[in-house]
mmCIF file of C-alpha atoms in Angstrom:
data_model
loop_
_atom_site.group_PDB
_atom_site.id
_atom_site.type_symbol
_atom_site.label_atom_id
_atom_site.label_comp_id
_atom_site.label_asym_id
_atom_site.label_seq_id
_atom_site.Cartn_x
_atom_site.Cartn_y
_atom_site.Cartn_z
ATOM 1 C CA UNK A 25 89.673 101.743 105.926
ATOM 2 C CA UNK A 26 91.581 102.673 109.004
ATOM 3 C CA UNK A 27 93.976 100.125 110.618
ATOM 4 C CA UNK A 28 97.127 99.742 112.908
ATOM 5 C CA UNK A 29 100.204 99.908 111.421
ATOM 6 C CA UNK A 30 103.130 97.124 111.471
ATOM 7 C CA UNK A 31 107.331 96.916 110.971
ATOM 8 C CA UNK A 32 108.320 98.167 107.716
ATOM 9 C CA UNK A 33 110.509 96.420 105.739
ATOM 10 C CA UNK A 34 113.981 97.224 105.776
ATOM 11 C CA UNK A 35 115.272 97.604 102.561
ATOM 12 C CA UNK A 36 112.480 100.780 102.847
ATOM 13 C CA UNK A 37 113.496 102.534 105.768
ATOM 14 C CA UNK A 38 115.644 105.705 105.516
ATOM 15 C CA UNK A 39 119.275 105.298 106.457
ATOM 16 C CA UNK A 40 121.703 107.686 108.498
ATOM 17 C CA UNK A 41 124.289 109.036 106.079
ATOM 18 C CA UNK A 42 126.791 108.990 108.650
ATOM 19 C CA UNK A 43 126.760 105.797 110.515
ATOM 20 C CA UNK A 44 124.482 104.137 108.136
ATOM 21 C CA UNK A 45 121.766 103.099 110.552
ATOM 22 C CA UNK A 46 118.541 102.367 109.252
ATOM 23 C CA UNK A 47 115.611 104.871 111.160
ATOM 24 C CA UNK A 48 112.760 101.946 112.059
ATOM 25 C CA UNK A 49 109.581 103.947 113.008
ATOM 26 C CA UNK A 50 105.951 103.153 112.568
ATOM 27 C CA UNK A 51 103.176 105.600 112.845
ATOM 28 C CA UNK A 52 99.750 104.898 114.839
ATOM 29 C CA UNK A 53 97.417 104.671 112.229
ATOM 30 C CA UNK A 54 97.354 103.896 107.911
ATOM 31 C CA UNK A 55 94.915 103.626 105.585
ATOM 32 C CA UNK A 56 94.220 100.338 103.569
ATOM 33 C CA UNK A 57 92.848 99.689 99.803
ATOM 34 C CA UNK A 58 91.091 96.451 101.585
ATOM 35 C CA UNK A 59 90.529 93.029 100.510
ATOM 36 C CA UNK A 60 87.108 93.156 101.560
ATOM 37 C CA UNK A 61 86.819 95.519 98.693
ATOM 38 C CA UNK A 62 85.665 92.752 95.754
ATOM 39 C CA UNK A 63 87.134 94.917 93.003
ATOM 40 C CA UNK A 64 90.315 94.561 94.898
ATOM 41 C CA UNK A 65 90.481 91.605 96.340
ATOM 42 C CA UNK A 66 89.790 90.754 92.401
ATOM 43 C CA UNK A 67 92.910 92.819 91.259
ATOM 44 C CA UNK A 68 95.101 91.900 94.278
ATOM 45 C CA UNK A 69 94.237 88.058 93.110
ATOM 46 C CA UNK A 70 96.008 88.779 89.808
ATOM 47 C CA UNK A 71 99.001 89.844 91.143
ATOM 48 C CA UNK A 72 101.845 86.681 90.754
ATOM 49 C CA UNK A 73 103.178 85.804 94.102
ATOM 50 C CA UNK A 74 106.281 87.772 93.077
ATOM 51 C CA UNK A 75 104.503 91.030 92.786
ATOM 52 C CA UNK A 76 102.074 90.382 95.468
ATOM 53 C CA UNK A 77 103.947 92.499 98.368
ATOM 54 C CA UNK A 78 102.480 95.936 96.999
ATOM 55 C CA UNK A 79 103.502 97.566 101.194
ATOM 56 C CA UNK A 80 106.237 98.610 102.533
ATOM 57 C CA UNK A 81 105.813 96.270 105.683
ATOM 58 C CA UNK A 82 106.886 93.134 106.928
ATOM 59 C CA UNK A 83 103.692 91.199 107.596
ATOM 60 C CA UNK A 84 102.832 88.552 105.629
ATOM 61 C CA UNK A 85 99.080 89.776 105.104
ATOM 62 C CA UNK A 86 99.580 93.221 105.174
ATOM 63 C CA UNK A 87 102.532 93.508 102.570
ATOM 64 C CA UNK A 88 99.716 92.154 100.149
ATOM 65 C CA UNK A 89 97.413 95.080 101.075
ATOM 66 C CA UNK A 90 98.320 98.894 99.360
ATOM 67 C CA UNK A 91 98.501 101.617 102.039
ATOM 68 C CA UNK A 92 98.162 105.255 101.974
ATOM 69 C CA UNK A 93 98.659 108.281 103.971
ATOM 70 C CA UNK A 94 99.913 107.401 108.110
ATOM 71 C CA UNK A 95 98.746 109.032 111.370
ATOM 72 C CA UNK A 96 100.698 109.585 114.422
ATOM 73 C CA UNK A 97 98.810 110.546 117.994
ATOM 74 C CA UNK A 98 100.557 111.927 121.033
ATOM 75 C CA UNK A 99 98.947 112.701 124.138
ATOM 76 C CA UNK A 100 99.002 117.047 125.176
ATOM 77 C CA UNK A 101 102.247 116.413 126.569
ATOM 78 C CA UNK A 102 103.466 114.808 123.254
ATOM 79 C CA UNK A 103 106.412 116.014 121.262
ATOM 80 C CA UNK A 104 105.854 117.388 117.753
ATOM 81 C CA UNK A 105 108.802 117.156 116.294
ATOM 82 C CA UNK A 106 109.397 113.310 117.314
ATOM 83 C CA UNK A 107 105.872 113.001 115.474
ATOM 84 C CA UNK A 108 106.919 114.314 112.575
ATOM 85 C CA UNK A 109 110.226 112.175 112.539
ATOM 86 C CA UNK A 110 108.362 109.050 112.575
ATOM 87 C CA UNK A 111 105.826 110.564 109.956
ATOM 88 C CA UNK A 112 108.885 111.033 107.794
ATOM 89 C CA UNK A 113 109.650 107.537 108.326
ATOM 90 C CA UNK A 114 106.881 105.678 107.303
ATOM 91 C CA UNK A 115 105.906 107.670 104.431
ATOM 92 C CA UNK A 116 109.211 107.732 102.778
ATOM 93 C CA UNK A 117 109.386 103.859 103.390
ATOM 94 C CA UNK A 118 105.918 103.797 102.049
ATOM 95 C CA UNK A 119 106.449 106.307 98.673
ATOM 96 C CA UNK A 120 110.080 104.051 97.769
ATOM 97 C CA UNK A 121 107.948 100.680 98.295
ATOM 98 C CA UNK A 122 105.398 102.703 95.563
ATOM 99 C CA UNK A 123 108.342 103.982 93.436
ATOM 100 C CA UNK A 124 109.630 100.558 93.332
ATOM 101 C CA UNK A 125 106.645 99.296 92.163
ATOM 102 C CA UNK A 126 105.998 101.987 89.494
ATOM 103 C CA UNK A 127 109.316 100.823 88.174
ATOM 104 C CA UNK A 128 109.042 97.242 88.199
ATOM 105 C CA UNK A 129 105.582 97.929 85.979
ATOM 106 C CA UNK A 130 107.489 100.396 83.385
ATOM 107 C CA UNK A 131 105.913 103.758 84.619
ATOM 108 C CA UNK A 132 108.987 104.978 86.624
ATOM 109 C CA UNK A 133 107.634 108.548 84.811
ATOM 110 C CA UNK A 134 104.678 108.213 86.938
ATOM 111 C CA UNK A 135 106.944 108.992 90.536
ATOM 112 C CA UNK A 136 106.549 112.476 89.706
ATOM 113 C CA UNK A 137 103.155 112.462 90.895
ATOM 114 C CA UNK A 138 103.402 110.272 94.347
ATOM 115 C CA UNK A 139 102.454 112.762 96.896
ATOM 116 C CA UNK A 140 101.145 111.680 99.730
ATOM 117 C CA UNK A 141 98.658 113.269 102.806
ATOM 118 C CA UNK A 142 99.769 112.215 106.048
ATOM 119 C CA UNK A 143 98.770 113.649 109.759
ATOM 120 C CA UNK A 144 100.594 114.107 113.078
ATOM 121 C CA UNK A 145 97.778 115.025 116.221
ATOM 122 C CA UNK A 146 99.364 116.410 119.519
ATOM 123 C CA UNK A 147 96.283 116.274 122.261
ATOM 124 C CA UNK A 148 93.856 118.564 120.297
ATOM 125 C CA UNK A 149 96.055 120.390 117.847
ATOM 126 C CA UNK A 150 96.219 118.373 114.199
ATOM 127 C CA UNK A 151 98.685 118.860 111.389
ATOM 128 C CA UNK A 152 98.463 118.249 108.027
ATOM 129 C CA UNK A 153 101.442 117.867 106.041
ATOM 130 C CA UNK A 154 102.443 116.567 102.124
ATOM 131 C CA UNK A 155 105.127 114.103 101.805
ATOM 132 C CA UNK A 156 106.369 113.574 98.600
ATOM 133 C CA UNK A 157 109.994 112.015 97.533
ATOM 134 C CA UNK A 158 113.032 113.685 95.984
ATOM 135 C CA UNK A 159 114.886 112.618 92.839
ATOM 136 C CA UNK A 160 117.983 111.425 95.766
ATOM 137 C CA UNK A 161 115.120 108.567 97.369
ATOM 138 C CA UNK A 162 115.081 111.190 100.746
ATOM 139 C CA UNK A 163 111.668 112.372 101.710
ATOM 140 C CA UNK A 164 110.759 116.003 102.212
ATOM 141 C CA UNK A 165 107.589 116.566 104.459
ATOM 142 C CA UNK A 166 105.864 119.632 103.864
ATOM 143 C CA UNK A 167 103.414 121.463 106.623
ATOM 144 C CA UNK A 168 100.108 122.304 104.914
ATOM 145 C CA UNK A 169 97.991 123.336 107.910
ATOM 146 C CA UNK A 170 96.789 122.665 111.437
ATOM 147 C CA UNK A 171 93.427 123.005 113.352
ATOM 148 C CA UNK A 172 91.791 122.226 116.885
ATOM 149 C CA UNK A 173 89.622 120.213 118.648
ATOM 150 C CA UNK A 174 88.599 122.804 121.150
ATOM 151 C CA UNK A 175 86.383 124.749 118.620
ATOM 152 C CA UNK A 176 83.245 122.886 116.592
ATOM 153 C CA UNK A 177 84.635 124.746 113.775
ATOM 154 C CA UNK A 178 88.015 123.311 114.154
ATOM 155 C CA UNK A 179 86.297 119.442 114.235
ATOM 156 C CA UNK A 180 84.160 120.235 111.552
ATOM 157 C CA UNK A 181 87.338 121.822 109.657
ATOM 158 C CA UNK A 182 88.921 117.982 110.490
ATOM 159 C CA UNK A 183 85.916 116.055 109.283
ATOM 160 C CA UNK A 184 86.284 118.132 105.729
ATOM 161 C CA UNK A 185 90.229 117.386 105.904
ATOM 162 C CA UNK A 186 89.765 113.564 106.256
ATOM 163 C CA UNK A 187 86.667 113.426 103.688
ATOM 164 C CA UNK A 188 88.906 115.030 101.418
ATOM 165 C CA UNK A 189 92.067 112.693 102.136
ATOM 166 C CA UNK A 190 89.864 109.729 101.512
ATOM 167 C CA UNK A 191 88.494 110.990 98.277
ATOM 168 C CA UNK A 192 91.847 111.695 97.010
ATOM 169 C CA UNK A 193 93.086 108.311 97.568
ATOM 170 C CA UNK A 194 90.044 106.903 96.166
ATOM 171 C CA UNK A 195 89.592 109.283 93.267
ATOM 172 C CA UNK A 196 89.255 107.324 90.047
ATOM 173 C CA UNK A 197 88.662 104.215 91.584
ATOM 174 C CA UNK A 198 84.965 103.915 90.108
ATOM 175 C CA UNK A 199 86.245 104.333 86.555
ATOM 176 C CA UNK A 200 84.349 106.948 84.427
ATOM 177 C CA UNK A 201 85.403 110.723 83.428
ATOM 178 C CA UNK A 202 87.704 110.242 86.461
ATOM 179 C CA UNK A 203 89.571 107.133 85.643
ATOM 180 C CA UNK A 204 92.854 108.958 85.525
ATOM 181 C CA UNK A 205 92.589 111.497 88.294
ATOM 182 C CA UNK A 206 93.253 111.480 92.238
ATOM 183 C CA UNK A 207 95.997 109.259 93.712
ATOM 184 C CA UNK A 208 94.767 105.851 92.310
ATOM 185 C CA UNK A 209 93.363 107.251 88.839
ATOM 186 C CA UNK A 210 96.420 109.000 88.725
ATOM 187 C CA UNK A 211 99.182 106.313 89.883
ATOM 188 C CA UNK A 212 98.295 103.630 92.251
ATOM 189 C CA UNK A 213 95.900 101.644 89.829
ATOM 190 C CA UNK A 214 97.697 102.112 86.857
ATOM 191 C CA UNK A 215 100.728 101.036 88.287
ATOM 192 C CA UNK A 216 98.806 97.533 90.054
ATOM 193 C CA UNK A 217 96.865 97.170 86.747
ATOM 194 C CA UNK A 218 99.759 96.961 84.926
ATOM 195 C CA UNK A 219 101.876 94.931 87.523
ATOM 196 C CA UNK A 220 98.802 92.334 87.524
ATOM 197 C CA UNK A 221 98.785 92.077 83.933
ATOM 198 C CA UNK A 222 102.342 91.216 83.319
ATOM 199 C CA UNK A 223 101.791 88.271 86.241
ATOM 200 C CA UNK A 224 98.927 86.932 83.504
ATOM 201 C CA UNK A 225 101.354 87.024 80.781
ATOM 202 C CA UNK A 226 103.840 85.676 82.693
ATOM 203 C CA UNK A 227 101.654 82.531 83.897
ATOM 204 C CA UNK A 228 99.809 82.460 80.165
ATOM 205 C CA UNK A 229 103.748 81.484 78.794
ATOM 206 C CA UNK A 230 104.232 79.471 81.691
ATOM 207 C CA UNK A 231 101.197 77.126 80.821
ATOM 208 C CA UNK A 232 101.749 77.437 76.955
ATOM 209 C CA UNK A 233 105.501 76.093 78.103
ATOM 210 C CA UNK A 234 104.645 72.477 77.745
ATOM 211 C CA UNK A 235 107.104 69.162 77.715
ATOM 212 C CA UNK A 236 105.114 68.369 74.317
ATOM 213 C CA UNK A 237 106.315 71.926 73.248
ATOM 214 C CA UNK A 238 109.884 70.672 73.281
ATOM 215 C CA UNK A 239 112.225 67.903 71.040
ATOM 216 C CA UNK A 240 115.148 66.520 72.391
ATOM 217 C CA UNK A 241 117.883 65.372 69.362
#
């Protein structure tokens, strides 16, 4: 689902090599793996309360909730570049949070395939880009295409670009001869399976941890 974005954490934003400033920038619009989703709500449930901030941002709901792909609008009179510059900043904040993740569940191998969609719209004109991360943690975003409002072809053009964004994020999500493709077959739910099922070890030795499990000389 669609929603507002918020203030991304800042151990996640890109920093200035020169003066070492961190670049805070949020983009207009994400979208969510929800809660109201039951299998997710189920997995997010599993997740310990240490590995329950799966976002890159700073609210305490929404840090629980995985993200994908950001939109930024400008008006006609917008700038393009300055669009693009806050792009780059919420999806590389976004693809290090994921990185970090993929590490933290033992599939660091699996950061070779977090690319990401992402859109910047400029009164009628709409860009597509790929963002992806490089092996040095900076984020290279990559034009892949533009098309208009002002022609039905160009909205219908849109319509197939967004069905096609959604279905990649949600590819493999329903399990069968897909499991392992799209961008959570491929890396988002392996990497949250996995994180969730070290938090049920990890409380499964807690509980077997008893004060009858222990002698005292």
């Amino acid at each position: 689902m669609f929603r507002q974005t918020q203030l991304i954490e800042p151990a996640y934003l890109s920093t200035d090599p020169i003066t070492g400033r961190r670049h805070d920038q949020t983009v207009h619009f994400t979208l969510s793996y929800s809660h109201e989703t039951s299998d997710l709500a189920a997995l997010y449930a599993r997740l310990s309360p240490h590995s329950s901030a799966v976002s890159h941002v700073s609210d305490a709901f929404t840090k629980t909730t995985a993200l994908f792909s950001g939109i930024e609008v400008k008006p006609s009179s917008g700038n393009k570049p300055e669009a693009e510059y806050q792009v780059s900043i919420w999806m590389g904040a976004s693809l290090r949070k994921k990185a970090e993740l993929a590490r933290k569940a033992g599939l660091s191998e699996m950061t070779s395939v977090l690319i990401e969609p992402a859109i910047v719209v400029v009164g009628s004109e709409w860009y597509f880009y790929l963002v992806y991360l490089q092996p040095t943690g900076a984020v290279h975003v990559l034009e892949h295409g533009r098309c208009s409002t002002i022609s039905i072809s160009g909205v219908f053009k849109i319509l197939r670009v967004l069905k096609n964004i959604i279905e990649y994020g949600l590819e493999g999500f329903e399990g069968g001869p897909e499991a392992k493709a799209g961008y959570w077959g491929g890396f988002l739910g392996p990497v949250l399976e996995r994180l969730a099922v070290g938090a049920e070890r990890a409380k499964g030795n807690a509980s077997a941890a008893t004060p009858g499990d222990y002698m005292i000389d």
